[in-house]
Short mmCIF file of C-alpha atoms and ligand atoms in Angstrom, two decimals:
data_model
loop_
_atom_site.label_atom_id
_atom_site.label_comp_id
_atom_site.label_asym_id
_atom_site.label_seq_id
_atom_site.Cartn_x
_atom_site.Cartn_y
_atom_site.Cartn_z
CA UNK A 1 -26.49 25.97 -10.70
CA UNK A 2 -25.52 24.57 -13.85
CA UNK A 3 -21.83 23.60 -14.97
CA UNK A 4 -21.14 22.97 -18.85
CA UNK A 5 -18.22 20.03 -19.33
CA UNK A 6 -15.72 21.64 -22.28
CA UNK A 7 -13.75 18.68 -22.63
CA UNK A 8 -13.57 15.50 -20.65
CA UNK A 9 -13.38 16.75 -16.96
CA UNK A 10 -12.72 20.11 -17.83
CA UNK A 11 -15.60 22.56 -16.81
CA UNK A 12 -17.05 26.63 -16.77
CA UNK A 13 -18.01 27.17 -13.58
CA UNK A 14 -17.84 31.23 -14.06
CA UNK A 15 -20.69 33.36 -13.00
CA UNK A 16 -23.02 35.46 -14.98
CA UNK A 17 -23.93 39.08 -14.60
CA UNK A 18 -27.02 39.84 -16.31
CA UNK A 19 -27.42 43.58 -14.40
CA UNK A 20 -23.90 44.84 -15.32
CA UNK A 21 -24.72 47.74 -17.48
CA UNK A 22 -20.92 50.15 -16.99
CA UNK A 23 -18.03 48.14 -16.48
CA UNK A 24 -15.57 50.65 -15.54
CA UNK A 25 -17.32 53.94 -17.82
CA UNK A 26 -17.86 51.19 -20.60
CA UNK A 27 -21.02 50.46 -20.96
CA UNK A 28 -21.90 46.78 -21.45
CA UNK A 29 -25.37 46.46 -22.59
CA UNK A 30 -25.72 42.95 -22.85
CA UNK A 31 -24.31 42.28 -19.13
CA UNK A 32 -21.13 39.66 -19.24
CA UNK A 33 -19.94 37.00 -17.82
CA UNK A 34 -16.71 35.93 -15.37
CA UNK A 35 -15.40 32.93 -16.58
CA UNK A 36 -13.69 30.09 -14.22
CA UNK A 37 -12.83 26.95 -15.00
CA UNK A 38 -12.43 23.62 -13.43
CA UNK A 39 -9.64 20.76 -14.47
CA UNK A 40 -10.46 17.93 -12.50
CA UNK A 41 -7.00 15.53 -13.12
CA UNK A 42 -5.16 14.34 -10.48
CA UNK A 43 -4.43 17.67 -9.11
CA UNK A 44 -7.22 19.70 -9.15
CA UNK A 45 -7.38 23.01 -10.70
CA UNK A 46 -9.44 26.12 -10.98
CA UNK A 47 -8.35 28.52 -13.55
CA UNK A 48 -9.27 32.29 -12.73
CA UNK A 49 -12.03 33.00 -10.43
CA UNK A 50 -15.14 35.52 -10.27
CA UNK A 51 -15.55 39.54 -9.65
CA UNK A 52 -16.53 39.11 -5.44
CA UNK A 53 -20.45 39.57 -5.31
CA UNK A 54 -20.34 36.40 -7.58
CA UNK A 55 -18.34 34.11 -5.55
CA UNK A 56 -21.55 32.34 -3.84
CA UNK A 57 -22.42 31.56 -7.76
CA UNK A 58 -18.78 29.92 -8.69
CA UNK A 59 -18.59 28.18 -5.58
CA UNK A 60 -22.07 26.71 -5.74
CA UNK A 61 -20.78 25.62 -9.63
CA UNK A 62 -17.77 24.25 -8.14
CA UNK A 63 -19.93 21.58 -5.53
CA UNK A 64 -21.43 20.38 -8.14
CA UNK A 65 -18.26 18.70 -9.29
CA UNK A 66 -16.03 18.45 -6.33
CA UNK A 67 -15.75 19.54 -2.79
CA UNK A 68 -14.01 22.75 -2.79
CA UNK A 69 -11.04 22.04 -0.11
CA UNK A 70 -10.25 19.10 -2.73
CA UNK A 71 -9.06 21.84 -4.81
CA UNK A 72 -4.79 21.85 -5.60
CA UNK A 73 -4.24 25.22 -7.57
CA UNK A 74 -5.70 28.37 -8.38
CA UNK A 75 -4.31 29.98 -11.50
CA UNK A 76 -4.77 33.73 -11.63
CA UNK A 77 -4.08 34.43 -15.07
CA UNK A 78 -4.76 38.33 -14.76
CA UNK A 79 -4.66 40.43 -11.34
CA UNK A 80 -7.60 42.95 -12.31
CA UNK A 81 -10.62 41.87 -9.95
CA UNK A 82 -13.30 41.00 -12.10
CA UNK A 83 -10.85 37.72 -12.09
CA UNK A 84 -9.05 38.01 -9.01
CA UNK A 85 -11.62 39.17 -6.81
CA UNK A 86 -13.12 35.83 -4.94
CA UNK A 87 -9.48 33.85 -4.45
CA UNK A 88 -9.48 35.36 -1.11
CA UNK A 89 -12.57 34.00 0.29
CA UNK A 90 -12.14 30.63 -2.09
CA UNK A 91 -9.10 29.98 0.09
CA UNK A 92 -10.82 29.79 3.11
CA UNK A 93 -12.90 26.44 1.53
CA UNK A 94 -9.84 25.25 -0.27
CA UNK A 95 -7.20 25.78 2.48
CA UNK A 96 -4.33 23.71 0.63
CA UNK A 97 -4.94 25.42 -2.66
CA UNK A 98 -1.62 27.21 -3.62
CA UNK A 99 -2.27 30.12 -5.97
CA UNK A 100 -0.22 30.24 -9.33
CA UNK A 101 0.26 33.50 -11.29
CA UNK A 102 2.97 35.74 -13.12
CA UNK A 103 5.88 37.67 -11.95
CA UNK A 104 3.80 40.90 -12.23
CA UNK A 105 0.79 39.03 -10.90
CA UNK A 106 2.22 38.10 -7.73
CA UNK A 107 3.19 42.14 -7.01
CA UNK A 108 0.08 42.61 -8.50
CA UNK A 109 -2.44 40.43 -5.89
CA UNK A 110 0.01 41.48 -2.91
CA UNK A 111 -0.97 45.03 -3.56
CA UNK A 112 -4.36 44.38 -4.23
CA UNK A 113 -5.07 41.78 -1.02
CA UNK A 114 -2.73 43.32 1.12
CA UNK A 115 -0.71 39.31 1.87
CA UNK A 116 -4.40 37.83 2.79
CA UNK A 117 -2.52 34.48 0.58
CA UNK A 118 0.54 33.44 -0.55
CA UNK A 119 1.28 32.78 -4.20
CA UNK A 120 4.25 31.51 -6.50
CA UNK A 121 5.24 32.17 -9.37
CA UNK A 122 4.66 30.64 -13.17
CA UNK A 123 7.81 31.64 -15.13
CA UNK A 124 6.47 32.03 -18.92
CA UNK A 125 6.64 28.77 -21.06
CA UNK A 126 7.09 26.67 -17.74
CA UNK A 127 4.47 23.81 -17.16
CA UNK A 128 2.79 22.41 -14.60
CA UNK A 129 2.29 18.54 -14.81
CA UNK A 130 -1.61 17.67 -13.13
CA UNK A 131 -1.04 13.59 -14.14
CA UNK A 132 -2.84 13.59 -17.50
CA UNK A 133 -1.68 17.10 -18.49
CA UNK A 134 0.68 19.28 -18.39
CA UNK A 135 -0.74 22.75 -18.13
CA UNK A 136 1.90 25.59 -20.13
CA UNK A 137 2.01 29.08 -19.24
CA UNK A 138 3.14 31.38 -21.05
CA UNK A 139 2.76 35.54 -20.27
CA UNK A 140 1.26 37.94 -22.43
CA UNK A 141 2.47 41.30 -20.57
CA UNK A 142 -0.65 44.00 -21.43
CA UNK A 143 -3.14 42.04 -22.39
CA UNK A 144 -4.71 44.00 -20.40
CA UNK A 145 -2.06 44.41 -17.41
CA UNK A 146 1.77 43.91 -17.24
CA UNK A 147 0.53 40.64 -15.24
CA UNK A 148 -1.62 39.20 -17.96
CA UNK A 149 -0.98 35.38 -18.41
CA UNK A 150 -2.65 32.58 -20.79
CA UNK A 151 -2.94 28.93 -19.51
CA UNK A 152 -2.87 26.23 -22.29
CA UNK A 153 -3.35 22.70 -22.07
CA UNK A 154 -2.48 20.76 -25.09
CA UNK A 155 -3.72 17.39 -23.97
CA UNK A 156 -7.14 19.18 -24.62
CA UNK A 157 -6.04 21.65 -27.33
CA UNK A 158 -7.54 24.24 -25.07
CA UNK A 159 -6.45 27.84 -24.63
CA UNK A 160 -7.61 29.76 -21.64
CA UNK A 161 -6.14 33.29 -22.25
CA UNK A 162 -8.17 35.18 -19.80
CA UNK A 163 -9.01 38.94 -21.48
CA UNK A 164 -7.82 38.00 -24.64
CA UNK A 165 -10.79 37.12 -27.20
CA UNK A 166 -13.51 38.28 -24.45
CA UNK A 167 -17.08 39.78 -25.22
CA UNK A 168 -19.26 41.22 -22.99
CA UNK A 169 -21.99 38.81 -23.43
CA UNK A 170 -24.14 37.29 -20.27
CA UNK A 171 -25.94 34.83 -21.87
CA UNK A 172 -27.41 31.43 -20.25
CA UNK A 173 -25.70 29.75 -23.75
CA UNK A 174 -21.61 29.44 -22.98
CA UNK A 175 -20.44 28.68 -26.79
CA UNK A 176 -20.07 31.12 -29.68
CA UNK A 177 -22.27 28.97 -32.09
CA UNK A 178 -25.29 28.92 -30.04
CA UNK A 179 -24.85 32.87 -29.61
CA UNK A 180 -24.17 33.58 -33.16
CA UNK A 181 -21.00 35.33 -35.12
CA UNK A 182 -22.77 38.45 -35.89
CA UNK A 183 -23.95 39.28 -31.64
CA UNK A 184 -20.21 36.97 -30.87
CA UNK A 185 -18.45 39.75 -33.58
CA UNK A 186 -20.08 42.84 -32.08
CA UNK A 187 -19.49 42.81 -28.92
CA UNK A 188 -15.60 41.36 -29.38
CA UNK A 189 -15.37 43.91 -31.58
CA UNK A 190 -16.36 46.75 -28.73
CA UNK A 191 -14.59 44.84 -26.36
CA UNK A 192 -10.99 45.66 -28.30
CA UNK A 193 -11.97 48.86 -28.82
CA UNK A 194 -12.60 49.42 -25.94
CA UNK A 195 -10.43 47.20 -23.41
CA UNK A 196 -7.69 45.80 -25.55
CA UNK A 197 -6.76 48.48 -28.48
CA UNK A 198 -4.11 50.57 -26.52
CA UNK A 199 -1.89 47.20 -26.66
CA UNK A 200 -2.27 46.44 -30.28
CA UNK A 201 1.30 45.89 -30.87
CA UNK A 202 1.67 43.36 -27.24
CA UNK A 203 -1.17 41.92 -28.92
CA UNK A 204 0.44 40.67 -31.84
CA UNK A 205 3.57 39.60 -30.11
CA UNK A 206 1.05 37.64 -27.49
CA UNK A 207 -0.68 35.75 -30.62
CA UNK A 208 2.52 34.89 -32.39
CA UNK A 209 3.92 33.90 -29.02
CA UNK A 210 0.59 31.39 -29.40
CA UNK A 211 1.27 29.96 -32.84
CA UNK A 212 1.95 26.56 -33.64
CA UNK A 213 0.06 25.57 -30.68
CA UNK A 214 -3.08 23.23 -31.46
CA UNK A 215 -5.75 25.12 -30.64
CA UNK A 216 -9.62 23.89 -30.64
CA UNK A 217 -11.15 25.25 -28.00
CA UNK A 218 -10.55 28.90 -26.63
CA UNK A 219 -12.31 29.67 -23.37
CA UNK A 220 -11.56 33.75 -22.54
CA UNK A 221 -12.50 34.94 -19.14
CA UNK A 222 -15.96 37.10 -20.25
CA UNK A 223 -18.52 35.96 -22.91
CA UNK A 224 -18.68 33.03 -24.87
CA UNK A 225 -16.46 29.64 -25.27
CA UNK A 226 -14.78 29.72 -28.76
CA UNK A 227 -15.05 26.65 -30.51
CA UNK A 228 -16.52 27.41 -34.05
CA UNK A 229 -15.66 30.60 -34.46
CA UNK A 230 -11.71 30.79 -33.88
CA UNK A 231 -10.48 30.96 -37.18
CA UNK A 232 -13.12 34.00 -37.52
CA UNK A 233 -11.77 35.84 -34.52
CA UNK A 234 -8.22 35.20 -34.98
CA UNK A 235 -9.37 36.87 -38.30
CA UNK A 236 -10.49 39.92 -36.61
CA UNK A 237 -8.03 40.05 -34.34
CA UNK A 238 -5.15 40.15 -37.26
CA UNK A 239 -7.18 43.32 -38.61
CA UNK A 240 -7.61 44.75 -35.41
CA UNK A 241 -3.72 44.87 -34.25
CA UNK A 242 -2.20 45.95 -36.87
CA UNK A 243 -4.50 49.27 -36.98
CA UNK A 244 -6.43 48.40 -40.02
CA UNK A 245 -9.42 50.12 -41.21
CA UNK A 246 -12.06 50.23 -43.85
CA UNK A 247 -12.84 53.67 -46.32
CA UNK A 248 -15.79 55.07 -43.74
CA UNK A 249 -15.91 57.76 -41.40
CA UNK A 250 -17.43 58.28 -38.17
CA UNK A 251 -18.13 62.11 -37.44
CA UNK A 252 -18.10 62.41 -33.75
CA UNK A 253 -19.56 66.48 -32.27
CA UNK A 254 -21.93 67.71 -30.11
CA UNK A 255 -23.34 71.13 -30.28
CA UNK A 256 -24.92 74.20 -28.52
CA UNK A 257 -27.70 76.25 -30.73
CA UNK A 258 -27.15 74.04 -33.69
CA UNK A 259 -24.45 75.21 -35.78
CA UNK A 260 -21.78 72.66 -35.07
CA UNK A 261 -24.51 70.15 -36.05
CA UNK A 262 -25.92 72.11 -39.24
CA UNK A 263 -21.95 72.11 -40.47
CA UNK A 264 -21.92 68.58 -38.75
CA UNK A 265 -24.80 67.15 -41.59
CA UNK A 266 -22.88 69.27 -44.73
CA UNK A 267 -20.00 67.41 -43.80
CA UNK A 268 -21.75 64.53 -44.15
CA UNK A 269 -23.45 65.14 -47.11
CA UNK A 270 -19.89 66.16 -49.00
CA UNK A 271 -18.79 62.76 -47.95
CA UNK A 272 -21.87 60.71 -48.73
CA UNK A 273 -21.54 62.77 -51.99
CA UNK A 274 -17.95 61.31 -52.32
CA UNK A 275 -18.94 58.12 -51.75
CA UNK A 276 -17.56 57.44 -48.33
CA UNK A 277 -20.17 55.54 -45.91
CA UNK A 278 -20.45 57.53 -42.45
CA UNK A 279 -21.88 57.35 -39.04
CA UNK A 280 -23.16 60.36 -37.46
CA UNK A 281 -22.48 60.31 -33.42
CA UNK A 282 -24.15 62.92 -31.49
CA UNK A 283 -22.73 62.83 -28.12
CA UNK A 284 -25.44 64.39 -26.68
CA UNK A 285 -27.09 60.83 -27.47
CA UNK A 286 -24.73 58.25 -27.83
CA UNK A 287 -22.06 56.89 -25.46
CA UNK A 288 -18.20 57.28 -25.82
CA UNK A 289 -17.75 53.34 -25.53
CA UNK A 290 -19.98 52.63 -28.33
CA UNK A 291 -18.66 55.14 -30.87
CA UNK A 292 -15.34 53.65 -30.20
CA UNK A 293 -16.60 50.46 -32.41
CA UNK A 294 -17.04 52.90 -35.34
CA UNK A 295 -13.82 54.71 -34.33
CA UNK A 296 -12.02 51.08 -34.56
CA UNK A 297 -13.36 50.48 -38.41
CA UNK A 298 -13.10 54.02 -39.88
CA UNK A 299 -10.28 55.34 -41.63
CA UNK A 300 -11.51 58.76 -40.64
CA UNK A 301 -12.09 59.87 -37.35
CA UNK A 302 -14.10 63.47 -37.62
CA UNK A 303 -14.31 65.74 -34.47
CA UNK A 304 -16.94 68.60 -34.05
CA UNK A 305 -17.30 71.05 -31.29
CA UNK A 306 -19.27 74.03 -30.03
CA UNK A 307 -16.92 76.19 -28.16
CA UNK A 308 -18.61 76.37 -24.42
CA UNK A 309 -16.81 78.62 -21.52
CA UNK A 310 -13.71 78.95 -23.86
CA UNK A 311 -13.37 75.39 -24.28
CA UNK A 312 -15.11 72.18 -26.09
CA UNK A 313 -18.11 71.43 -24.89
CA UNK A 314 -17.48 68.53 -22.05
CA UNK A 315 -18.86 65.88 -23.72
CA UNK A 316 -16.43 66.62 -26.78
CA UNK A 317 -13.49 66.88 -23.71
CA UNK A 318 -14.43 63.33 -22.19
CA UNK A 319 -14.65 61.83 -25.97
CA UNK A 320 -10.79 63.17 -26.59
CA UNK A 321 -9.67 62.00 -23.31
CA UNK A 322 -11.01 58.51 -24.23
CA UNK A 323 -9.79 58.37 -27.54
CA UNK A 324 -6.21 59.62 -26.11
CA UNK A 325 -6.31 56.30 -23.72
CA UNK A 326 -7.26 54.40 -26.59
CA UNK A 327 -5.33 55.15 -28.71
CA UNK A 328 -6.35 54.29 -32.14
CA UNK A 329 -4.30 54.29 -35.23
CA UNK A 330 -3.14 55.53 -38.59
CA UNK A 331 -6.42 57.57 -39.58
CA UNK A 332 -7.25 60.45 -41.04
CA UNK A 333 -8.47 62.97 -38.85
CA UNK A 334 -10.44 66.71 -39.32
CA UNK A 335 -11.70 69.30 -37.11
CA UNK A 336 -14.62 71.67 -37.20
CA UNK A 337 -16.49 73.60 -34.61
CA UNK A 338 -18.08 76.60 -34.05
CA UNK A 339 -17.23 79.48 -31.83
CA UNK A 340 -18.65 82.62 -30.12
CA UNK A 341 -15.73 84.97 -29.46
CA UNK A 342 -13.08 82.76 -28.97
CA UNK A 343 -11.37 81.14 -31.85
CA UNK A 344 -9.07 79.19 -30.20
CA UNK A 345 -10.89 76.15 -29.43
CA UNK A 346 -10.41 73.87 -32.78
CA UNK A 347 -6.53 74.61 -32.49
CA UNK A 348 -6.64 72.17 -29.36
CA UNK A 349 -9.00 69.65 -31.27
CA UNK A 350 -6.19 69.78 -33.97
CA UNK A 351 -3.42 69.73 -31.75
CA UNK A 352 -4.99 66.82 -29.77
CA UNK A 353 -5.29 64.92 -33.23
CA UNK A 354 -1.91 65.68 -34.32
CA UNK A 355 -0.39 64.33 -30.68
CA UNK A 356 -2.42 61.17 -31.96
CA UNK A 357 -0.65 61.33 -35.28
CA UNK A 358 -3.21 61.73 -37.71
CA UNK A 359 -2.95 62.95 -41.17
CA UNK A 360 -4.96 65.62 -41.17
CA UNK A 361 -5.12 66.38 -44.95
CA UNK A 362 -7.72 69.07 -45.36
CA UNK A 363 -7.64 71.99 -43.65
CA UNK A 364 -10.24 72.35 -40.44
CA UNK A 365 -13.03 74.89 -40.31
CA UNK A 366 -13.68 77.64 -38.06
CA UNK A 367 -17.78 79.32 -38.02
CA UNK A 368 -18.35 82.19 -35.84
CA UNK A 369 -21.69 82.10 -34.41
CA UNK A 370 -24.32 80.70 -37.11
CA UNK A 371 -23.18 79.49 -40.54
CA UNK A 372 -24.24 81.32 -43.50
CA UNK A 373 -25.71 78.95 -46.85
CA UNK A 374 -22.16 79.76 -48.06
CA UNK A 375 -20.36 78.23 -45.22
CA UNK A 376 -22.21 75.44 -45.29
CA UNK A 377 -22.16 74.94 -48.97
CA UNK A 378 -17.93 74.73 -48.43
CA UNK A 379 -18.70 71.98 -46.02
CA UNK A 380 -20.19 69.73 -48.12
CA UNK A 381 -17.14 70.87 -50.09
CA UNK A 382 -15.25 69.81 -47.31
CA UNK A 383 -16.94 66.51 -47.63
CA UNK A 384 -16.30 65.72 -50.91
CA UNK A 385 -12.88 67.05 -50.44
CA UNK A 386 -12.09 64.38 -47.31
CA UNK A 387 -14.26 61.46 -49.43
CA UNK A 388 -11.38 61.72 -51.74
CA UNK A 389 -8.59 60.62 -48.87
CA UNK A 390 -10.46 58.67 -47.44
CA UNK A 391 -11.29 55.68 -50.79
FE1 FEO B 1 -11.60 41.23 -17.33
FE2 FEO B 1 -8.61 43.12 -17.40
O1 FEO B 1 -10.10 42.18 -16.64
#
């Protein structure tokens, strides 16, 4: 197994998982990684560790460097057990190790491991002195749990901030210049939609919490090392928390016999028309996780839905529930469907949207059975109409 050195005596010795394909419903199409790392000082330290079935992986990573039983502390930055999940059987090789973590991580491994290990806690901004560094702690409370914790070591100007500034990336390369912005972008970009977005505002407080430290290197717990790219991301990530959005719109529907997606295409027409670029997301064909990347850049957010058994059709039902998780914010929002003998249908769409607090500026539309040319004609009107809130 190979290890990659990030600074002097500092190494990943994560595990990659090429065949992970849904990762908890999201659906990760480029695999990811579990990053751990290795501080060989005085003390020796292993920050985070891998999701279980990769534990034979990390520990063969680890031999390479050291015997594991040499190990001093394990640092579980974040509970969840894509990180958490091999300290168990790690302590069984490293019998001495004492396991650092949070205030909510320690409640957080006892109910996950049942007291299989002991740990103590890390207050936030307390340090831990290995000989040559002194390792700083500091919590980041939902980012992605209440446990969430970030490990910084200034000697090496290195953040390791577990979730934060992850990708879903397996890749054999482990830094974001041999990867590339534009694959590094996309799938950070999915990842906060998708992972991250509901904390927006802990977010923010987390990365001011983080300033004025000297930062070179950040090393998140999935994807790619950050190490030419951080100025980028911290870039994206000031866009991303505070909500903002460019003038596009993403219409989001799925239909029965084809009217929802006849009115679907006026729509987009109108708003083409009004020069507003859009994405068209059939959810018969494209996945809730990956429309939330369009979701996270558009300013409007358009819902359609065939009315099936007096309700939306399911796929429509699962999209709302996701987006009401996620969250997203400040964007305009509209509603249209179409509806056999039940009208009722696009009043929960709009309701659903207004308990998000959208602006819904323009009134939504309502087709009985089949649009007439007429009907559709006032959708592209529609279009044009919503093009105008929307620049
Ligand atoms: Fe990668 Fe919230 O765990």
């Amino acid at each position: 197994m190979n290890i990659v050195e990030l600074k002097p005596d500092i190494y990943w010795v994560g595990a990659i998982d090429w065949d992970l394909r849904n990762f908890h419903g999201y659906l990760t199409q480029r695999g990811t990684t579990y990053n751990a790392y290795l501080i060989m000082d005085e003390k020796i330290v292993l920050v985070d560790t891998v999701k279980a079935h990769k534990f034979e992986e990390m520990v063969a990573r680890i031999r390479r460097i050291v015997d594991p039983a040499k190990i001093d502390y394990i640092i579980s930055n974040h509970v969840e057990m894509d990180h958490s999940g091999s300290i168990a059987k790690l302590l069984e090789l490293a019998p001495n190790a004492k396991v650092l973590t949070s205030t909510r991580g320690e409640k957080g491994l006892a109910r996950h491991y049942k007291g299989a290990f002991d740990t103590e806690v890390v207050e936030s901004g307390s340090t831990l002195n290995i000989r040559k560094r002194n390792l700083t702690f500091v919590h980041i409370p939902m980012v992605h749990w209440p446990d969430s914790m970030v490990t910084y070591i200034p000697e090496d100007k290195l953040l390791l901030p577990n979730d934060a500034f992850g990708q879903h990336i397996a890749s054999h390369e482990r830094f974001d210049d041999e990867v590339g912005w534009s694959i590094l972008q996309e799938e950070a970009a999915k990842y906060y939609a998708n992972i991250v977005m509901p904390y927006g505002d802990q977010v923010k407080k987390a990365i001011g919490a983080l300033e004025g430290l000297e930062i070179d290197m950040i090393g998140p717990s999935h994807g790619v090392i950050l190490r030419s790219h951080i100025g980028d991301m911290l870039g994206e990530y000031a866009k991303w928390v505070d909500h903002q959005t460019e003038p596009r719109a993403v219409i989001i529907y799925d239909s029965m016999w084809g009217s929802t997606e006849a009115m679907a295409y006026k729509l987009y027409e109108g708003l083409l028309e009004g020069g507003v670029p859009v994405v068209m997301r059939n959810l018969k064909t494209n996945h809730i996780s990956d429309i939330m990347t369009d979701v996270m850049r558009s300013r409007a957010i358009i819902l359609g839905a065939a009315t099936l058994n007096n309700n939306v059709m399911p796929t429509v039902g699962s999209m709302l529930t996701y987006l009401k998780g996620l969250k997203p914010k400040r964007r305009i929002g509209f509603a249209f469907g179409s509806y056999g003998w039940n009208p009722k249908v696009l009043g929960e769409m709009e309701s659903f949207m207004d308990d998000l607090g959208r602006d819904r500026p323009i009134e939504s539309v309502n087709i009985n059975f089949v649009p007439d040319p007429e009907e559709l004609d006032g959708m592209k009107e529609k279009g044009i109409e919503l093009a105008k809130h929307i620049i």
